[in-house]
Amino acid sequence: MLFNSLHFLIFFPVVVLAYVLVPAKCRYLWLLAASYYFYMSWNPRYAILIGISTATTYGCALILERIPRERTGGRRWWMFLSFLINIGILFFFKYFDFALENVNRILGALHMTVLEKPFDVLLPVGISFYTFQALGYTMDVYRGEIPAEKNLLRYALFVSFFPQLVAGPIERSGNLLRQVQQVDRWQLWEPGRIRDGLLLMLWGFFQKLMIADRAAIAVNAVYSQYQVFGGGEILLATLLFAFQIYCDFDAYSNIARGAAEVCGFRLMVNFRQPYFSRSIGEFWRRWHISLSSWFRDYLYIPLGGSRVSPVRHWMNLMLVFLVSGIWHGANWHFILWGGLHGAYQVLGKWKDGCCAWLGQRLGRDKPVRLPGALRVLVTFVLTDLAWMVFRANSLGDVQGLLKAMVSFPGFRDPAGMEMVPVEWTLLGISLLVLLAVDLFHARGISLRKKLLSLATPVRVFLYAAGIGVILVFGVYGAAYDTSQFFYFQF
């Protein structure tokens, strides 16, 4: 079920109305049923997978809590079992075909008989997100940071909570699970909270329908047949993809946070104006925060983080970003994308050391750095270059795109980008709105408070105008690829 579908626009009000009316002790049961219905609307059979992940991490966490902490061997075994089952399911559905393809390439190079593909595997939507969320819970119990949840159904709601189930944010048990445990004690009718949640959802729909889906028209046209375009169109499409993926993913996160807020839940912020970052390291503290913090806490720090030798530190960074690359997709170009960001991080650490050394040599208290605006520009260019690798369909397409840019650096067929002037105008205006909103937020200015300070008739007019603009000028129809949010495939 898509957030930008008629199905969801019917489903969500019904869920909220029933949620308010059912007895307090049944609220979490109703949300659990609604969450499983939401997930099963894609493929009912795959509810079995989320059920297995839930049961496995729930059972392992209960056992971990009962084993004394001094018995590290036994506790690690159950932790390993939880990871083995969940990562095994994730590998089978997401990486089996990729692994078989590469094994067959090796066998073919050795002139050996290749392996037949025994079956077709359909990637379950959101499997990477809820698997990581469940494994994070097991790790938290293993570390003693939270007690194991005794109520299986409450824990099942934590894993399957429908607003953030299929594309995040990847919530922590210390936040979402504790809210699930308290849901029967909440005062649900809070007009201010409901209004704020709906406003956040409205902003998410603006990002999705006015920017992401409109930019996707040109991006898909160029990347699907880059051979007929010049470097100008490829560069423009790559620039647009940076905003497409940002607005698409941030839109989902905002709609998810808004829907959760209407129900009384507070989900973590997943993006903080990432394209204003002054370094790649800062970019990853602002982009997909729930995933980057997951890798930091459950992979990077256990590997030693920065508390090791410089070479080992660089290896840790590279490993984390290579894993991040393969998490995003079973293809070598995703691994290359992760490797690029790992290399950016390593070079950034080396650069910081050089800047600090140069500052000391010049007798300054602070490292020598480029002006802030220039650092933002350099960071964006490096990020956008990596987005080209990310958006390409294969490593071969990455090579083809770079070759096309070099062989014909100008514009060859702008009309082939399938955008008429009015579409470009709407996209340009929408991007200016996005830039203005991000600038306000980056400077700590709350547009929500500004909006609430206006007179009620003015606010009502602005709400209605925002809805009207999205309904009239948003991207809809079979001609456009609105079948899913971009990150559903991960």
XYZ file of C-alpha atoms in Angstrom:
490
model
C 0.000 0.000 0.000
C 1.470 3.306 -1.099
C 1.177 6.486 0.915
C 0.284 8.356 -2.274
C -2.565 5.995 -3.168
C -6.330 6.141 -2.759
C -6.076 2.909 -0.791
C -4.002 4.597 1.917
C -6.186 7.726 1.951
C -9.079 5.439 2.913
C -7.075 3.095 5.140
C -5.452 5.744 7.339
C -8.583 7.640 8.516
C -10.341 4.326 9.223
C -7.381 3.097 11.270
C -7.146 6.344 13.256
C -10.896 6.496 13.926
C -11.024 2.914 15.183
C -7.808 3.464 17.145
C -9.446 6.313 19.043
C -12.658 4.372 19.681
C -11.370 0.950 20.785
C -10.749 0.339 24.505
C -7.337 1.554 25.657
C -6.096 -1.983 26.385
C -6.863 -3.004 22.790
C -5.099 -0.119 21.037
C -1.863 -1.967 20.390
C -3.809 -4.997 19.122
C -5.721 -2.826 16.657
C -2.514 -1.164 15.428
C -0.889 -4.585 15.069
C -3.777 -5.861 12.951
C -3.712 -2.678 10.847
C 0.059 -2.966 10.388
C -0.140 -6.547 9.162
C -2.983 -5.628 6.817
C -0.861 -2.741 5.521
C 2.069 -5.085 4.842
C -0.034 -7.923 3.434
C -1.601 -5.580 0.886
C 1.564 -6.116 -1.194
C 1.830 -9.888 -0.814
C 0.020 -11.759 1.983
C 2.502 -14.644 1.944
C 5.400 -12.428 2.973
C 3.749 -11.741 6.307
C 5.249 -15.124 7.219
C 8.747 -13.630 6.870
C 8.124 -10.705 9.176
C 6.496 -13.171 11.564
C 9.611 -15.378 11.553
C 11.877 -12.375 12.130
C 9.648 -11.227 14.973
C 9.443 -14.635 16.661
C 13.176 -15.277 16.326
C 14.355 -11.975 17.803
C 11.646 -12.086 20.482
C 12.641 -15.591 21.620
C 16.386 -14.992 21.466
C 16.023 -11.773 23.476
C 14.079 -13.577 26.231
C 16.779 -16.245 26.450
C 19.573 -13.653 26.405
C 18.012 -11.851 29.349
C 17.869 -15.062 31.391
C 21.500 -16.040 30.816
C 23.887 -14.441 33.346
C 26.115 -11.809 31.775
C 29.257 -13.646 32.852
C 28.309 -16.545 30.572
C 29.434 -14.665 27.481
C 29.797 -17.777 25.349
C 26.182 -18.836 25.732
C 24.883 -15.319 25.261
C 26.932 -14.833 22.098
C 25.600 -18.094 20.702
C 21.986 -16.932 20.991
C 22.947 -13.543 19.579
C 24.599 -15.331 16.679
C 21.501 -17.495 16.139
C 19.299 -14.400 15.930
C 21.604 -12.844 13.355
C 22.023 -16.108 11.438
C 18.300 -16.654 10.923
C 17.485 -13.033 10.069
C 20.487 -12.365 7.848
C 19.938 -15.788 6.274
C 16.391 -14.833 5.267
C 17.612 -11.455 4.029
C 20.401 -13.096 2.008
C 18.084 -15.646 0.431
C 15.491 -13.154 -0.762
C 17.755 -10.214 -1.557
C 21.151 -11.623 -2.507
C 20.669 -15.220 -3.688
C 20.296 -14.304 -7.365
C 23.263 -11.913 -7.163
C 25.448 -14.553 -5.508
C 24.419 -17.227 -8.049
C 25.133 -14.875 -10.948
C 28.652 -14.161 -9.703
C 29.374 -17.814 -8.932
C 28.348 -18.666 -12.493
C 30.672 -15.980 -13.853
C 33.554 -17.585 -12.005
C 32.542 -21.076 -13.147
C 32.214 -19.831 -16.720
C 35.674 -18.263 -16.602
C 37.023 -21.620 -15.409
C 35.130 -23.421 -18.210
C 33.031 -25.310 -15.702
C 29.323 -26.097 -15.818
C 27.257 -23.209 -14.504
C 24.535 -23.682 -11.905
C 20.907 -23.555 -12.949
C 18.644 -21.087 -11.211
C 16.327 -23.374 -9.197
C 13.549 -20.821 -8.587
C 12.562 -17.185 -8.923
C 12.774 -15.062 -5.783
C 10.665 -11.933 -5.380
C 12.157 -9.348 -3.036
C 9.750 -8.711 -0.132
C 9.120 -4.995 0.309
C 10.863 -3.416 3.281
C 12.729 -6.573 4.340
C 16.022 -4.723 4.920
C 14.318 -2.186 7.177
C 12.361 -4.418 9.527
C 15.197 -6.967 9.685
C 17.637 -4.319 10.895
C 15.079 -2.936 13.339
C 14.513 -6.384 14.871
C 18.249 -7.146 15.036
C 18.902 -3.800 16.695
C 16.451 -4.804 19.435
C 18.277 -8.098 20.013
C 21.582 -6.234 20.262
C 20.111 -3.770 22.764
C 18.917 -6.644 24.979
C 22.288 -8.402 24.613
C 24.083 -5.256 25.777
C 21.687 -4.789 28.682
C 20.463 -1.420 27.406
C 16.788 -2.447 27.591
C 14.893 -5.341 29.188
C 13.405 -7.955 26.888
C 9.764 -7.362 26.029
C 7.596 -10.122 27.532
C 4.449 -9.429 25.495
C 4.912 -10.990 22.048
C 2.132 -8.950 20.440
C 3.491 -5.632 21.710
C 6.894 -6.580 20.373
C 5.317 -7.615 17.063
C 3.824 -4.118 16.792
C 7.277 -2.615 17.353
C 8.653 -4.614 14.404
C 5.677 -4.040 12.100
C 4.365 -0.544 12.976
C 2.828 0.425 9.638
C 3.957 4.071 9.152
C 7.662 3.164 9.129
C 7.461 -0.537 8.260
C 8.660 -0.639 4.670
C 11.075 2.294 4.351
C 11.938 3.486 7.818
C 13.009 5.306 9.813
C 14.706 2.238 11.315
C 13.551 2.776 14.862
C 15.328 1.828 18.082
C 13.703 -0.193 20.800
C 14.570 2.513 23.325
C 12.235 4.866 21.465
C 9.449 3.053 19.612
C 9.110 -0.057 21.790
C 8.815 2.049 24.930
C 6.040 4.032 23.280
C 4.254 0.815 22.313
C 4.434 -0.257 25.963
C 2.749 2.994 27.041
C 0.116 3.358 24.306
C -2.787 2.282 26.511
C -2.098 5.185 28.901
C -2.111 7.999 26.333
C -4.576 10.825 25.881
C -5.234 10.401 22.149
C -7.353 13.455 21.402
C -4.788 16.237 21.242
C -5.746 18.640 18.420
C -2.322 20.297 18.353
C -0.465 17.035 17.942
C -2.877 15.776 15.278
C -2.582 19.069 13.387
C 1.229 18.895 13.503
C 1.187 15.337 12.227
C -1.101 16.224 9.324
C 1.084 19.220 8.422
C 4.146 16.965 8.337
C 2.279 14.540 6.078
C 1.255 17.438 3.806
C 4.877 18.525 3.457
C 5.833 14.942 2.631
C 3.207 14.766 -0.113
C 4.554 18.035 -1.531
C 8.081 16.622 -1.645
C 6.892 13.405 -3.270
C 4.346 14.630 -5.809
C 5.710 18.059 -6.674
C 9.452 17.322 -6.728
C 10.448 13.654 -6.563
C 7.971 12.234 -9.056
C 8.335 15.184 -11.430
C 12.143 15.010 -11.388
C 11.855 11.253 -11.974
C 10.368 11.924 -15.418
C 13.604 13.473 -16.719
C 15.897 11.223 -14.689
C 14.270 8.014 -15.925
C 14.224 9.252 -19.520
C 17.978 9.941 -19.515
C 19.200 6.970 -17.480
C 17.071 4.467 -19.418
C 18.687 5.440 -22.758
C 21.726 7.543 -21.941
C 23.321 6.640 -25.302
C 21.143 9.175 -27.140
C 21.942 12.055 -24.798
C 24.950 14.300 -24.324
C 26.869 15.215 -21.213
C 24.591 18.194 -20.587
C 21.465 16.075 -20.214
C 23.304 13.461 -18.142
C 24.670 16.085 -15.758
C 21.245 17.733 -15.447
C 19.556 14.378 -14.851
C 22.166 13.484 -12.221
C 21.617 16.825 -10.497
C 17.870 16.220 -10.539
C 18.346 12.715 -9.173
C 20.063 14.156 -6.117
C 16.831 16.019 -5.354
C 14.598 13.190 -6.506
C 16.059 10.676 -4.072
C 16.256 13.231 -1.260
C 12.661 14.373 -1.657
C 11.371 10.860 -2.303
C 12.978 9.355 0.781
C 12.472 12.370 3.032
C 8.863 12.474 1.841
C 8.306 8.899 2.990
C 9.989 9.630 6.316
C 7.900 12.765 6.851
C 4.623 11.062 5.942
C 5.573 8.166 8.230
C 6.470 10.535 11.084
C 3.310 12.551 10.517
C 1.050 9.475 10.440
C 2.713 8.164 13.601
C 2.304 11.547 15.295
C -1.419 11.551 14.540
C -1.536 8.227 16.417
C 0.513 9.650 19.298
C 3.916 8.179 18.403
C 7.128 10.158 17.930
C 9.525 8.713 15.361
C 13.094 9.871 14.905
C 14.033 12.544 12.364
C 15.666 10.819 9.395
C 17.054 13.813 7.448
C 18.489 17.172 8.508
C 19.123 19.253 5.383
C 21.877 16.911 4.104
C 22.871 19.022 1.093
C 24.044 21.811 3.383
C 26.772 19.546 4.757
C 30.352 20.801 4.731
C 31.945 17.349 4.550
C 30.992 13.799 3.603
C 31.190 12.823 7.258
C 28.658 15.534 8.101
C 26.509 14.429 5.159
C 26.140 10.991 6.702
C 25.188 12.534 10.019
C 22.351 14.297 8.201
C 21.314 11.695 5.577
C 19.260 8.581 6.408
C 20.160 9.118 10.052
C 18.405 5.981 11.259
C 20.522 3.743 8.993
C 23.839 5.548 9.422
C 23.430 5.546 13.216
C 22.501 1.833 13.076
C 25.749 1.038 11.262
C 27.651 3.266 13.681
C 26.277 1.611 16.819
C 26.065 -2.019 15.695
C 28.965 -2.351 13.255
C 31.428 0.558 13.300
C 31.846 0.853 17.088
C 32.047 -2.948 17.673
C 34.806 -3.031 15.038
C 36.754 -0.520 17.136
C 35.529 2.687 15.528
C 38.181 5.378 15.731
C 39.755 3.980 18.907
C 42.277 1.999 16.899
C 45.301 2.724 14.715
C 44.728 5.088 11.765
C 44.996 2.267 9.219
C 42.528 0.094 11.136
C 40.233 3.110 11.474
C 40.261 3.616 7.711
C 39.569 -0.081 7.179
C 36.614 0.130 9.549
C 35.206 3.073 7.599
C 35.617 1.276 4.275
C 34.005 -1.896 5.575
C 30.998 -0.060 6.991
C 30.351 1.769 3.727
C 30.844 -1.329 1.601
C 28.251 -3.071 3.766
C 26.018 -0.008 3.395
C 26.391 -0.292 -0.364
C 25.364 -3.949 -0.489
C 22.506 -3.209 1.935
C 21.075 -0.838 -0.654
C 21.029 -3.395 -3.440
C 22.383 -6.648 -4.812
C 24.513 -5.196 -7.590
C 28.136 -4.206 -8.007
C 27.316 -0.580 -8.712
C 25.797 -0.278 -5.222
C 28.991 -1.741 -3.772
C 30.996 0.772 -5.818
C 28.759 3.569 -4.488
C 29.449 2.434 -0.929
C 33.155 2.149 -1.679
C 33.180 5.695 -3.059
C 31.679 7.053 0.147
C 34.124 4.976 2.176
C 36.996 6.456 0.180
C 35.527 9.940 0.674
C 35.503 9.335 4.431
C 39.101 8.081 4.503
C 40.306 10.998 2.387
C 38.310 13.350 4.593
C 40.074 12.074 7.724
C 43.447 12.467 5.997
C 42.468 15.964 4.820
C 41.413 16.980 8.349
C 44.806 15.894 9.645
C 46.591 17.904 6.978
C 44.465 20.996 7.702
C 45.206 20.713 11.428
C 48.940 20.295 10.750
C 48.959 23.267 8.381
C 47.139 25.397 10.952
C 49.776 24.550 13.565
C 52.570 25.366 11.137
C 51.013 28.744 10.497
C 50.609 29.394 14.209
C 46.815 29.274 14.191
C 44.547 27.845 16.862
C 42.203 26.296 14.296
C 42.808 24.106 11.229
C 43.104 25.817 7.859
C 39.845 25.306 5.953
C 38.150 26.481 2.800
C 35.231 28.920 3.156
C 32.036 27.224 4.342
C 30.073 27.827 1.143
C 32.849 26.289 -0.950
C 32.985 23.237 1.310
C 29.228 22.799 0.897
C 29.619 22.977 -2.889
C 32.499 20.480 -2.964
C 30.588 18.073 -0.717
C 27.510 18.289 -2.920
C 29.524 17.677 -6.108
C 31.194 14.599 -4.584
C 27.852 13.322 -3.330
C 26.193 13.896 -6.693
C 29.014 12.078 -8.501
C 28.350 9.100 -6.240
C 24.606 9.403 -6.959
C 25.368 8.810 -10.636
C 26.897 5.460 -9.701
C 23.943 4.729 -7.417
C 21.290 5.513 -10.044
C 22.947 3.598 -12.882
C 21.536 0.157 -13.585
C 24.909 -1.600 -13.628
C 28.655 -1.060 -13.652
C 28.492 -1.165 -17.443
C 26.045 1.723 -17.413
C 28.363 3.697 -15.127
C 31.112 3.342 -17.734
C 28.679 4.203 -20.519
C 27.447 7.331 -18.753
C 30.965 8.616 -18.165
C 31.932 7.848 -21.758
C 28.844 9.633 -23.115
C 29.641 12.709 -21.030
C 33.191 12.868 -22.375
C 32.370 12.113 -26.015
C 29.609 14.754 -26.252
C 29.836 17.253 -23.368
C 26.985 19.489 -24.548
C 23.222 19.054 -24.848
C 22.113 16.671 -27.603
C 18.364 16.141 -27.137
C 16.815 18.190 -24.285
C 13.297 17.451 -25.567
C 14.015 13.759 -25.046
C 13.951 14.339 -21.294
C 10.138 14.287 -21.657
C 9.509 17.513 -19.757
C 7.574 20.391 -21.314
C 8.319 23.994 -20.246
C 5.457 24.133 -17.743
C 6.816 20.991 -16.048
C 10.288 22.537 -15.773
C 8.744 25.714 -14.346
C 6.758 23.816 -11.708
C 9.815 21.778 -10.780
C 11.981 24.889 -10.505
C 9.475 26.684 -8.260
C 9.090 23.590 -6.080
C 12.860 23.274 -5.690
C 13.050 26.921 -4.609
C 10.391 26.211 -1.974
C 12.398 23.197 -0.784
C 15.581 25.276 -0.609
C 13.824 28.021 1.375
C 12.329 25.535 3.857
C 15.680 23.770 4.342
C 17.427 27.119 4.843
C 14.944 28.103 7.533
C 15.330 24.776 9.305
C 19.122 24.853 9.014
C 19.077 28.219 10.795
C 16.866 26.862 13.571
C 13.747 28.723 12.455
C 10.564 26.709 13.016
C 8.186 27.287 10.133
C 5.525 25.440 12.088
C 5.684 28.047 14.855
C 5.658 30.833 12.278
C 2.587 29.296 10.696
C 0.792 28.889 14.020
C 1.417 32.533 14.858
C -0.773 33.603 11.942
C -4.459 34.361 12.288
C -6.747 31.342 11.969
C -8.343 32.421 8.641
C -4.892 32.924 7.129
C -3.738 29.514 8.324
C -6.843 27.800 6.980
C -6.308 29.518 3.621
C -2.672 28.387 3.499
C -3.611 24.804 4.403
C -6.244 24.746 1.673
C -3.868 26.340 -0.825
C -1.180 23.757 -0.075
C -3.608 20.883 -0.581
C -4.954 22.499 -3.735
C -1.487 23.005 -5.253
C -0.587 19.351 -4.638
C -3.904 18.082 -6.038
C -3.761 20.271 -9.139
C -0.045 20.301 -9.955
C 1.205 17.062 -8.432
C 2.397 14.269 -10.720
C -0.282 11.626 -11.233
C -1.372 9.173 -13.872
C -0.170 6.119 -15.746
C 2.355 8.192 -17.729
C 4.438 8.694 -14.613
C 6.339 6.207 -12.501
C 4.522 6.631 -9.203
C 4.350 2.910 -8.502
C 6.531 3.117 -5.422
C 8.824 5.186 -3.278
C 12.418 4.814 -4.431
C 13.665 3.178 -1.219
C 10.990 0.448 -1.255
C 13.388 -1.666 -3.350
C 15.894 -1.775 -0.482
